[in-house]
CSV table of C-alpha atoms in Angstrom, one decimal:
chain,number,residue,atom,x,y,z
U,1,MET,CA,14.5,14.0,21.5
U,2,THR,CA,13.4,10.5,22.2
U,3,SER,CA,15.9,7.7,22.8
U,4,ASP,CA,15.0,6.5,19.3
U,5,GLY,CA,15.9,9.9,17.9
U,6,SER,CA,19.2,10.0,19.8
U,7,MET,CA,20.0,6.6,18.4
U,8,PHE,CA,19.4,8.0,14.9
U,9,THR,CA,22.0,10.7,15.3
U,10,LYS,CA,24.6,8.2,16.6
U,11,GLN,CA,24.2,5.5,14.0
U,12,THR,CA,25.6,7.4,11.0
U,13,PRO,CA,26.3,6.6,8.2
U,14,TYR,CA,23.0,5.4,6.7
U,15,PHE,CA,21.9,3.7,3.5
U,16,ALA,CA,19.0,5.7,2.2
U,17,PHE,CA,16.5,4.4,-0.4
U,18,CYS,CA,14.7,7.2,-2.3
U,19,HIS,CA,10.9,7.0,-2.5
U,20,GLY,CA,10.9,9.9,-5.0
U,21,PHE,CA,10.0,13.6,-4.7
U,22,ASN,CA,7.1,16.0,-4.8
U,23,LYS,CA,7.2,19.5,-6.2
U,24,ASP,CA,4.9,22.4,-5.3
U,25,GLN,CA,5.1,26.1,-5.8
U,26,LYS,CA,7.3,26.6,-2.7
U,27,GLY,CA,9.8,23.9,-3.3
U,28,VAL,CA,10.6,20.2,-3.4
U,29,THR,CA,10.3,17.4,-0.8
U,30,VAL,CA,12.5,14.4,-1.3
U,31,SER,CA,11.6,11.3,0.7
U,32,PHE,CA,13.8,8.5,1.9
U,33,ASP,CA,13.8,5.2,3.8
U,34,ALA,CA,17.0,5.0,5.9
U,35,VAL,CA,18.8,2.3,7.9
U,36,SER,CA,22.1,2.2,9.7
U,37,ALA,CA,24.8,1.1,7.3
U,38,SER,CA,26.7,-0.9,9.9
U,39,LEU,CA,23.6,-2.6,11.2
U,40,LEU,CA,22.4,-3.5,7.7
U,41,MET,CA,25.9,-4.9,6.9
U,42,ASP,CA,25.5,-7.2,10.0
U,43,VAL,CA,22.5,-8.8,8.3
U,44,PRO,CA,23.5,-12.1,6.5
U,45,GLU,CA,23.2,-11.9,2.7
U,46,GLU,CA,21.2,-15.2,2.6
U,47,GLY,CA,19.6,-17.9,4.7
U,48,ASP,CA,16.9,-17.8,7.3
U,49,GLY,CA,19.1,-15.7,9.5
U,50,ARG,CA,18.7,-12.8,7.1
U,51,TYR,CA,15.0,-12.6,7.7
U,52,SER,CA,15.2,-12.7,11.5
U,53,ALA,CA,17.9,-10.1,11.4
U,54,LEU,CA,15.9,-7.9,9.0
U,55,ALA,CA,12.8,-8.1,11.2
U,56,LYS,CA,14.8,-6.5,14.1
U,57,LEU,CA,16.2,-3.5,12.3
U,58,ILE,CA,15.2,0.0,13.1
U,59,THR,CA,14.4,2.0,10.0
U,60,TYR,CA,13.5,5.7,9.5
U,61,ASN,CA,11.4,7.7,7.1
U,62,ILE,CA,13.2,10.9,6.2
U,63,ASP,CA,12.0,14.0,4.3
U,64,ILE,CA,14.3,16.7,2.9
U,65,ARG,CA,12.5,19.9,2.1
U,66,LEU,CA,14.3,22.2,-0.4
U,67,PRO,CA,13.7,25.4,-2.4
U,68,HIS,CA,13.7,24.7,-6.1
U,69,ASP,CA,17.2,26.1,-6.7
U,70,LYS,CA,18.7,23.8,-4.0
U,71,PHE,CA,17.0,20.8,-5.5
U,72,ILE,CA,19.5,21.0,-8.4
U,73,GLU,CA,22.4,20.7,-5.9
U,74,LEU,CA,20.8,17.6,-4.4
U,75,LYS,CA,20.6,16.0,-7.8
U,76,ASP,CA,24.3,16.7,-8.3
U,77,ASP,CA,25.1,15.0,-5.0
U,78,MET,CA,23.0,11.9,-5.3
U,79,GLY,CA,21.9,11.6,-8.9
U,80,TYR,CA,18.3,12.0,-10.0
U,81,PRO,CA,16.1,11.2,-6.9
U,82,GLU,CA,13.8,8.7,-8.5
U,83,GLU,CA,12.1,5.8,-6.7
U,84,GLY,CA,14.6,3.0,-6.0
U,85,SER,CA,17.8,5.0,-6.1
U,86,TRP,CA,20.2,4.5,-3.1
U,87,SER,CA,22.4,7.0,-1.4
U,88,ARG,CA,24.8,7.2,1.5
U,89,MET,CA,23.6,9.6,4.2
U,90,ASP,CA,26.2,10.9,6.7
U,91,VAL,CA,24.7,12.7,9.7
U,92,SER,CA,26.8,15.7,10.7
U,93,SER,CA,26.2,19.0,12.5
U,94,GLY,CA,27.7,20.7,9.5
U,95,GLY,CA,25.7,18.7,7.0
U,96,LYS,CA,24.3,20.2,3.8
U,97,TYR,CA,20.6,19.1,4.2
U,98,THR,CA,18.2,19.3,7.1
U,99,LEU,CA,16.3,16.1,7.9
U,100,ALA,CA,12.8,15.6,9.1
U,101,VAL,CA,13.0,12.1,10.7
U,102,ARG,CA,10.2,9.6,11.7
U,103,ASN,CA,10.5,6.1,13.1
U,104,ALA,CA,9.2,4.1,10.1
U,105,ASP,CA,7.5,1.5,12.3
U,106,THR,CA,5.6,3.8,14.7
U,107,ASP,CA,5.4,7.0,12.5
U,108,LEU,CA,6.5,9.0,15.4
U,109,ASN,CA,8.3,12.3,14.7
U,110,LEU,CA,12.0,12.2,15.9
U,111,ASP,CA,13.3,15.4,14.4
U,112,GLU,CA,13.1,17.9,17.3
U,113,GLU,CA,16.8,18.7,16.9
U,114,GLN,CA,16.5,18.6,13.1
U,115,PRO,CA,19.7,16.7,12.3
U,116,ARG,CA,21.7,17.6,9.2
U,117,ALA,CA,23.5,15.3,6.7
U,118,PHE,CA,25.5,15.0,3.6
U,119,LEU,CA,24.4,12.8,0.7
U,120,ARG,CA,26.2,11.0,-2.1
U,121,GLN,CA,25.2,8.3,-4.6
U,122,LEU,CA,26.2,4.7,-3.8
U,123,SER,CA,28.7,3.2,-6.1
U,124,ILE,CA,27.9,-0.1,-7.9
U,125,ASN,CA,30.2,-2.0,-5.6
U,126,GLU,CA,28.5,-0.5,-2.5
U,127,LEU,CA,25.0,-1.1,-3.9
U,128,GLU,CA,25.2,-4.8,-4.6
U,129,PRO,CA,25.6,-6.0,-1.0
U,130,VAL,CA,22.9,-3.6,0.1
U,131,LYS,CA,20.3,-4.9,-2.4
U,132,LYS,CA,21.1,-8.5,-1.5
U,133,ARG,CA,20.3,-7.9,2.1
U,134,VAL,CA,17.2,-5.8,1.5
U,135,ALA,CA,15.6,-8.1,-1.1
U,136,LEU,CA,12.2,-9.5,-0.2
U,137,PRO,CA,12.0,-13.1,1.0
U,138,ARG,CA,12.1,-15.5,-1.9
U,139,ILE,CA,9.3,-17.9,-0.9
U,140,ASN,CA,8.5,-20.8,-3.2
U,141,THR,CA,4.7,-20.7,-2.8
U,142,SER,CA,2.9,-23.3,-4.9
U,143,ARG,CA,-0.4,-22.8,-6.6
U,144,SER,CA,-1.9,-25.4,-4.4
U,145,GLU,CA,-1.0,-23.4,-1.3
U,146,ILE,CA,-2.6,-20.3,-2.8
U,147,LYS,CA,-5.7,-22.4,-3.7
U,148,LYS,CA,-5.9,-23.7,-0.2
U,149,LEU,CA,-5.8,-20.1,1.1
U,150,LEU,CA,-8.2,-18.5,-1.4
U,151,ILE,CA,-10.2,-21.2,-3.2
U,152,GLY,CA,-10.7,-22.9,0.2
U,153,LYS,CA,-12.3,-19.7,1.5
U,154,ARG,CA,-16.0,-20.5,1.6
U,155,ILE,CA,-18.3,-17.8,0.3
U,156,GLY,CA,-21.6,-18.9,1.9
U,157,GLY,CA,-23.9,-16.3,0.5
U,158,PRO,CA,-24.3,-12.8,-1.0
U,159,THR,CA,-21.3,-10.5,-0.8
U,160,PHE,CA,-20.3,-6.9,-1.5
U,161,ILE,CA,-17.1,-4.9,-1.7
U,162,SER,CA,-16.1,-2.4,1.0
U,163,VAL,CA,-13.6,0.5,0.7
U,164,TYR,CA,-12.6,1.8,4.1
U,165,ASN,CA,-11.6,5.3,5.1
U,166,VAL,CA,-8.0,4.9,6.1
U,167,GLY,CA,-6.7,8.3,4.9
U,168,GLN,CA,-4.2,8.5,2.1
U,169,GLY,CA,-3.9,4.8,1.6
U,170,LEU,CA,-6.0,1.8,0.5
U,171,CYS,CA,-7.9,-0.9,2.3
U,172,CYS,CA,-10.7,-2.8,0.6
U,173,ALA,CA,-12.6,-6.0,1.6
U,174,LEU,CA,-14.9,-8.7,0.2
U,175,CYS,CA,-17.6,-8.8,2.8
U,176,ASP,CA,-20.4,-11.1,3.8
U,177,GLU,CA,-23.8,-9.4,3.2
U,178,LYS,CA,-25.4,-10.7,6.4
U,179,SER,CA,-22.8,-9.4,8.9
U,180,ALA,CA,-20.6,-7.1,6.7
U,181,ALA,CA,-17.7,-9.1,8.0
U,182,PRO,CA,-14.6,-9.1,5.7
U,183,LEU,CA,-14.0,-12.5,4.2
U,184,LEU,CA,-10.8,-11.2,2.5
U,185,TYR,CA,-9.0,-7.9,2.6
U,186,PHE,CA,-7.4,-6.4,-0.5
U,187,ASP,CA,-4.6,-4.2,0.8
U,188,PHE,CA,-4.3,-3.1,4.4
U,189,GLY,CA,-2.9,0.4,4.1
U,190,CYS,CA,-3.4,3.8,5.6
U,191,GLY,CA,-2.0,7.4,5.5
U,192,CYS,CA,1.5,7.5,6.9
U,193,TYR,CA,4.6,9.6,7.1
U,194,ALA,CA,4.0,12.8,5.2
U,195,ASN,CA,0.4,11.9,5.1
U,196,ALA,CA,0.0,10.7,8.7
U,197,HIS,CA,-2.4,13.5,9.4
U,198,THR,CA,-4.9,11.8,7.0
U,199,ARG,CA,-5.0,8.6,9.0
U,200,PRO,CA,-7.9,7.9,11.5
U,201,ARG,CA,-6.8,8.3,15.1
U,202,GLU,CA,-8.4,5.0,16.0
U,203,MET,CA,-9.7,2.2,13.8
U,204,LYS,CA,-10.6,-1.4,14.7
U,205,PHE,CA,-10.9,-4.0,12.0
U,206,CYS,CA,-12.7,-7.3,11.9
U,207,PHE,CA,-10.9,-10.6,11.8
U,208,SER,CA,-13.7,-12.9,12.9
U,209,GLN,CA,-13.6,-14.8,9.6
U,210,GLU,CA,-9.8,-15.1,9.6
U,211,PRO,CA,-9.6,-13.2,6.3
U,212,PRO,CA,-6.5,-13.5,4.3
U,213,ILE,CA,-4.9,-10.3,3.1
U,214,VAL,CA,-4.1,-9.9,-0.6
U,215,LEU,CA,-1.5,-7.1,-1.1
U,216,SER,CA,-1.5,-5.3,-4.4
U,217,HIS,CA,2.1,-4.1,-4.1
U,218,TRP,CA,4.8,-3.2,-1.6
U,219,HIS,CA,4.2,0.5,-1.0
U,220,SER,CA,3.7,1.5,2.7
U,221,ASP,CA,0.3,3.2,2.2
U,222,HIS,CA,-1.0,-0.2,1.1
U,223,TYR,CA,0.3,-2.3,4.1
U,224,MET,CA,1.1,0.0,7.0
U,225,GLY,CA,-2.4,-0.2,8.5
U,226,ALA,CA,-1.1,-3.5,10.0
U,227,LYS,CA,1.4,-1.5,12.0
U,228,LEU,CA,-0.4,1.8,12.6
U,229,LEU,CA,-4.1,1.0,12.8
U,230,ASP,CA,-4.7,-2.7,13.9
U,231,ASP,CA,-1.7,-5.0,14.4
U,232,ALA,CA,-4.1,-8.1,14.5
U,233,ALA,CA,-3.6,-8.0,10.8
U,234,LEU,CA,-0.1,-9.3,11.3
U,235,ASP,CA,-1.6,-12.6,12.5
U,236,MET,CA,-3.4,-13.2,9.2
U,237,LYS,CA,-2.1,-14.9,6.1
U,238,TRP,CA,-0.8,-12.5,3.5
U,239,LEU,CA,-0.5,-13.1,-0.3
U,240,ALA,CA,1.8,-10.7,-2.0
U,241,PRO,CA,3.8,-10.2,-5.2
U,242,TYR,CA,7.5,-10.6,-5.3
U,243,GLN,CA,8.9,-7.2,-6.4
U,244,TYR,CA,12.4,-6.0,-6.9
U,245,ASN,CA,14.2,-2.9,-5.4
U,246,VAL,CA,12.2,-2.3,-2.3
U,247,CYS,CA,13.2,-0.2,0.8
U,248,THR,CA,14.4,-1.7,4.1
U,249,THR,CA,11.2,-0.9,5.9
U,250,THR,CA,9.2,-3.0,3.4
U,251,SER,CA,11.7,-5.9,3.5
U,252,LYS,CA,11.6,-5.7,7.3
U,253,PHE,CA,7.8,-5.9,7.3
U,254,ALA,CA,7.8,-8.9,4.8
U,255,ALA,CA,10.6,-10.6,6.9
U,256,PHE,CA,8.4,-10.3,10.0
U,257,LEU,CA,5.5,-12.0,8.2
U,258,HIS,CA,7.8,-14.7,6.8
U,259,CYS,CA,9.3,-15.5,10.2
U,260,ASN,CA,5.8,-16.0,11.6
U,261,ARG,CA,4.8,-18.2,8.6
U,262,ASN,CA,2.2,-15.7,7.5
U,263,LEU,CA,3.6,-14.7,4.0
U,264,LEU,CA,2.9,-16.4,0.7
U,265,MET,CA,4.5,-15.0,-2.5
U,266,TRP,CA,2.7,-15.0,-5.8
U,267,PRO,CA,4.6,-17.3,-8.3
U,268,ASP,CA,6.4,-15.5,-11.0
U,269,ASP,CA,4.9,-17.8,-13.7
U,270,LEU,CA,1.3,-17.4,-12.7
U,271,SER,CA,-0.4,-14.7,-14.7
U,272,TYR,CA,-3.9,-15.0,-13.1
U,273,LEU,CA,-5.9,-17.3,-10.8
U,274,ASN,CA,-9.7,-17.7,-10.8
U,275,VAL,CA,-11.1,-17.9,-7.3
U,276,PRO,CA,-14.7,-18.2,-6.0
U,277,PHE,CA,-14.9,-14.4,-5.6
U,278,GLY,CA,-13.3,-13.4,-8.9
U,279,THR,CA,-9.9,-13.4,-10.5
U,280,ILE,CA,-6.5,-12.3,-9.1
U,281,VAL,CA,-4.3,-10.9,-11.9
U,282,LYS,CA,-0.6,-10.4,-11.9
U,283,CYS,CA,0.0,-6.9,-13.4
U,284,LYS,CA,2.3,-6.6,-16.3
U,285,GLY,CA,3.8,-3.1,-15.9
U,286,GLY,CA,7.1,-1.9,-14.4
U,287,MET,CA,8.0,-0.3,-11.0
U,288,LEU,CA,6.2,-1.2,-7.8
U,289,ASN,CA,2.9,0.4,-8.6
U,290,ARG,CA,2.4,-1.4,-11.9
U,291,SER,CA,3.9,-4.9,-11.3
U,292,GLY,CA,1.8,-6.2,-8.4
U,293,LEU,CA,-1.6,-7.9,-8.0
U,294,ALA,CA,-5.1,-6.6,-8.9
U,295,LEU,CA,-8.5,-8.1,-8.1
U,296,ILE,CA,-11.4,-8.4,-10.5
U,297,ALA,CA,-14.1,-9.2,-7.9
U,298,ARG,CA,-17.4,-11.0,-8.6
U,299,THR,CA,-20.1,-10.5,-6.0
U,300,TYR,CA,-23.8,-11.0,-5.9
U,301,THR,CA,-26.7,-9.8,-3.8
U,302,THR,CA,-30.4,-10.7,-3.6
U,303,GLN,CA,-33.6,-8.6,-3.6
U,304,GLY,CA,-36.6,-10.7,-2.9
U,305,GLU,CA,-36.4,-13.6,-5.3
U,306,ASN,CA,-34.1,-11.7,-7.6
U,307,GLU,CA,-30.3,-12.2,-7.7
U,308,HIS,CA,-27.9,-9.6,-9.0
U,309,SER,CA,-24.3,-10.2,-9.9
U,310,PHE,CA,-21.6,-7.6,-10.1
U,311,LYS,CA,-18.1,-7.2,-11.4
U,312,THR,CA,-15.8,-4.7,-9.6
U,313,LEU,CA,-12.2,-3.8,-10.4
U,314,LEU,CA,-9.7,-3.3,-7.6
U,315,PRO,CA,-6.5,-2.1,-9.3
U,316,GLY,CA,-4.4,-1.0,-6.3
U,317,ASP,CA,-2.0,1.6,-8.0
U,318,ALA,CA,-1.6,-0.2,-11.3
U,319,GLY,CA,-2.3,1.3,-14.7
U,320,TYR,CA,-5.6,0.0,-16.1
U,321,ASP,CA,-3.7,-1.3,-19.1
U,322,ASP,CA,-1.5,-3.4,-16.8
U,323,ILE,CA,-4.4,-5.5,-15.6
U,324,CYS,CA,-7.0,-6.5,-18.3
U,325,ASP,CA,-8.4,-6.1,-21.7
U,326,SER,CA,-9.5,-2.6,-22.4
U,327,ASN,CA,-12.9,-4.0,-23.6
U,328,MET,CA,-13.7,-5.5,-20.2
U,329,ILE,CA,-16.8,-4.0,-18.6
U,330,PHE,CA,-17.4,-3.4,-14.9
U,331,ASP,CA,-20.3,-2.4,-12.6
U,332,ALA,CA,-18.0,-0.6,-10.3
U,333,PHE,CA,-14.3,0.1,-9.7
U,334,VAL,CA,-11.9,1.8,-7.3
U,335,ALA,CA,-9.9,4.5,-9.0
U,336,THR,CA,-6.3,3.5,-9.3
U,337,HIS,CA,-3.5,5.3,-7.5
U,338,HIS,CA,-5.9,7.3,-5.2
U,339,GLY,CA,-7.2,9.2,-8.2
U,340,GLY,CA,-3.6,10.1,-9.3
U,341,ASP,CA,-1.8,9.8,-12.6
U,342,THR,CA,-1.9,6.4,-14.3
U,343,THR,CA,-1.7,4.7,-17.6
U,344,GLY,CA,-4.3,3.1,-19.8
U,345,ASN,CA,-7.9,3.9,-20.6
U,346,VAL,CA,-10.6,4.2,-17.9
U,347,PRO,CA,-12.5,0.9,-17.6
U,348,LYS,CA,-15.8,0.6,-19.5
U,349,SER,CA,-19.0,0.8,-17.4
U,350,MET,CA,-22.3,-1.0,-17.4
U,351,GLY,CA,-25.7,-0.1,-15.9
U,352,ASP,CA,-27.7,3.1,-15.6
U,353,GLU,CA,-25.7,4.7,-12.8
U,354,PRO,CA,-22.2,3.1,-12.7
U,355,ILE,CA,-20.3,3.9,-9.5
U,356,PHE,CA,-16.6,4.4,-8.7
U,357,ALA,CA,-14.8,5.0,-5.4
U,358,ILE,CA,-11.6,6.9,-4.6
U,359,SER,CA,-9.5,6.3,-1.5
U,360,TYR,CA,-7.6,9.3,-0.4
U,361,GLY,CA,-7.0,11.7,2.5
U,362,ASN,CA,-7.8,15.3,2.7
U,363,ARG,CA,-4.8,17.7,2.2
U,364,ASN,CA,-2.6,14.9,1.2
U,365,SER,CA,0.9,15.7,-0.1
U,366,TYR,CA,0.3,14.3,-3.6
U,367,GLU,CA,-2.8,16.5,-4.2
U,368,HIS,CA,-4.9,13.5,-5.0
U,369,PRO,CA,-7.3,13.1,-6.6
U,370,LYS,CA,-6.2,14.9,-9.8
U,371,ASP,CA,-8.9,16.9,-11.6
U,372,GLN,CA,-7.9,15.6,-15.0
U,373,ARG,CA,-8.1,12.0,-13.8
U,374,MET,CA,-11.6,12.6,-12.4
U,375,ASN,CA,-12.7,14.3,-15.7
U,376,ASP,CA,-11.4,11.2,-17.6
U,377,ILE,CA,-13.5,8.9,-15.4
U,378,MET,CA,-16.6,11.0,-15.7
U,379,ASN,CA,-16.2,11.4,-19.4
U,380,ALA,CA,-15.9,7.6,-19.7
U,381,GLY,CA,-19.5,7.3,-18.5
U,382,TRP,CA,-19.0,6.7,-14.7
U,383,ARG,CA,-21.8,8.8,-13.1
U,384,ARG,CA,-21.5,8.3,-9.4
U,385,ARG,CA,-18.4,9.1,-7.3
U,386,LEU,CA,-17.9,8.1,-3.7
U,387,ASN,CA,-14.9,9.4,-1.7
U,388,THR,CA,-13.6,7.5,1.4
U,389,VAL,CA,-13.0,10.9,3.1
U,390,ASP,CA,-16.8,10.9,3.5
U,391,GLY,CA,-16.9,7.5,5.2
U,392,ASN,CA,-16.6,3.8,4.6
U,393,ILE,CA,-18.1,2.7,1.3
U,394,ALA,CA,-20.1,-0.4,0.1
U,395,LEU,CA,-19.9,-1.0,-3.7
U,396,CYS,CA,-22.7,-2.8,-5.6
U,397,TRP,CA,-25.0,-3.0,-2.6
U,398,ARG,CA,-28.6,-3.1,-3.6
U,399,GLY,CA,-30.4,-3.2,-0.2
U,400,ASP,CA,-32.7,-0.4,0.9
U,401,ASN,CA,-30.7,0.3,4.0
U,402,LEU,CA,-27.0,0.4,4.8
U,403,PRO,CA,-25.2,-2.9,5.5
U,404,MET,CA,-25.3,-3.7,9.2
U,405,LEU,CA,-22.4,-5.0,11.2
U,406,GLY,CA,-22.9,-8.4,12.9
U,407,CYS,CA,-21.2,-7.0,16.0
U,408,GLY,CA,-23.3,-3.9,15.9
U,409,GLY,CA,-20.1,-1.8,15.9
U,410,LYS,CA,-19.0,-3.1,19.3
U,411,GLU,CA,-16.0,-5.1,18.1
U,412,CYS,CA,-14.9,-3.0,15.0
U,413,SER,CA,-15.1,0.4,13.3
U,414,LEU,CA,-16.1,-0.9,9.8
U,415,HIS,CA,-19.7,0.4,9.7
U,416,ILE,CA,-20.7,1.4,6.2
U,417,GLN,CA,-21.6,5.0,5.7
U,418,GLN,CA,-22.1,5.3,1.9
U,419,ILE,CA,-23.7,3.1,-0.8
């Protein structure tokens, strides 16, 4: 076992945030984000010292795999394992549950010795100081700061939307038509942890235009590309929603950005903001998936003397009814939640051959995309489907040839393979 893995076995007990669970025919996998209880309690409850201390913590992604009958016992020990519930995890050779452990920052497997542990639900008195320390940074970002970041972003010509193949995650961009360089990223995620096998082995992104990164919500498959694919993204400015009840790894990531003055938080009282490339919307649902940010992108392209404008919906993982009026019409959209379960009616389409994209990884643990969701989309009139597993996508591109990278592919891996 690596030194990091040995450290894990010695730092018991842990506070474990439950990400939820997945069921299949053979059993149930329950996923956690864990941090040493003693080290977390050393983090101040408030002040700038909290963020610098959070940024230095070591956190772990842990899966517990159980047959269906044993899942009932786990629910008795820790309560219903829904997203956001917290447990105490005591590592012990005689523990009840076998742990599959990964370093949450590096996604390296540390479970060669397969440690075991006991679980129990945290009491209310235990939970309050944990949540105070793990809360996202409360940054008072003004509208003028957001406008300076986004409205000040010059869009000098025709643009299109890219959806990149990052495995079971999401990374989109508003790109300049001439060089295919991203002017803004929407999410910067990738396949990780149980879906690490879906992530590209190597991928180099483009930051030549110093693109800000708009984060839809605080789930790791929407931001961990900055850790696992190209850490140059950590030097960009990020605009993110303030969300409650996040895991320690998420808070650690946000604290790192904040300590480097690269994090702006969307104001609670701002429901939407019009920008040169569309509208950013604060979603109105609950839980992390449905309470973040979505982008209604407006792009245009030229063919000869003709100019064509397009409207594309980038929902992140939000329900369609969390974002906009059900009567709004789009030229293209990215299917929410990687083609998984969602809420609301599928967006209405326009044009003769409306197109939608799905970002997912082959053989992912969620079995995305769901057949029923795909049928719903096709039945709503969307005729063309593009999958990121088949390569990087350009939406609403009207050229005769694929978009060409300004660097010719020498500086990045963002060449477009599908239109």
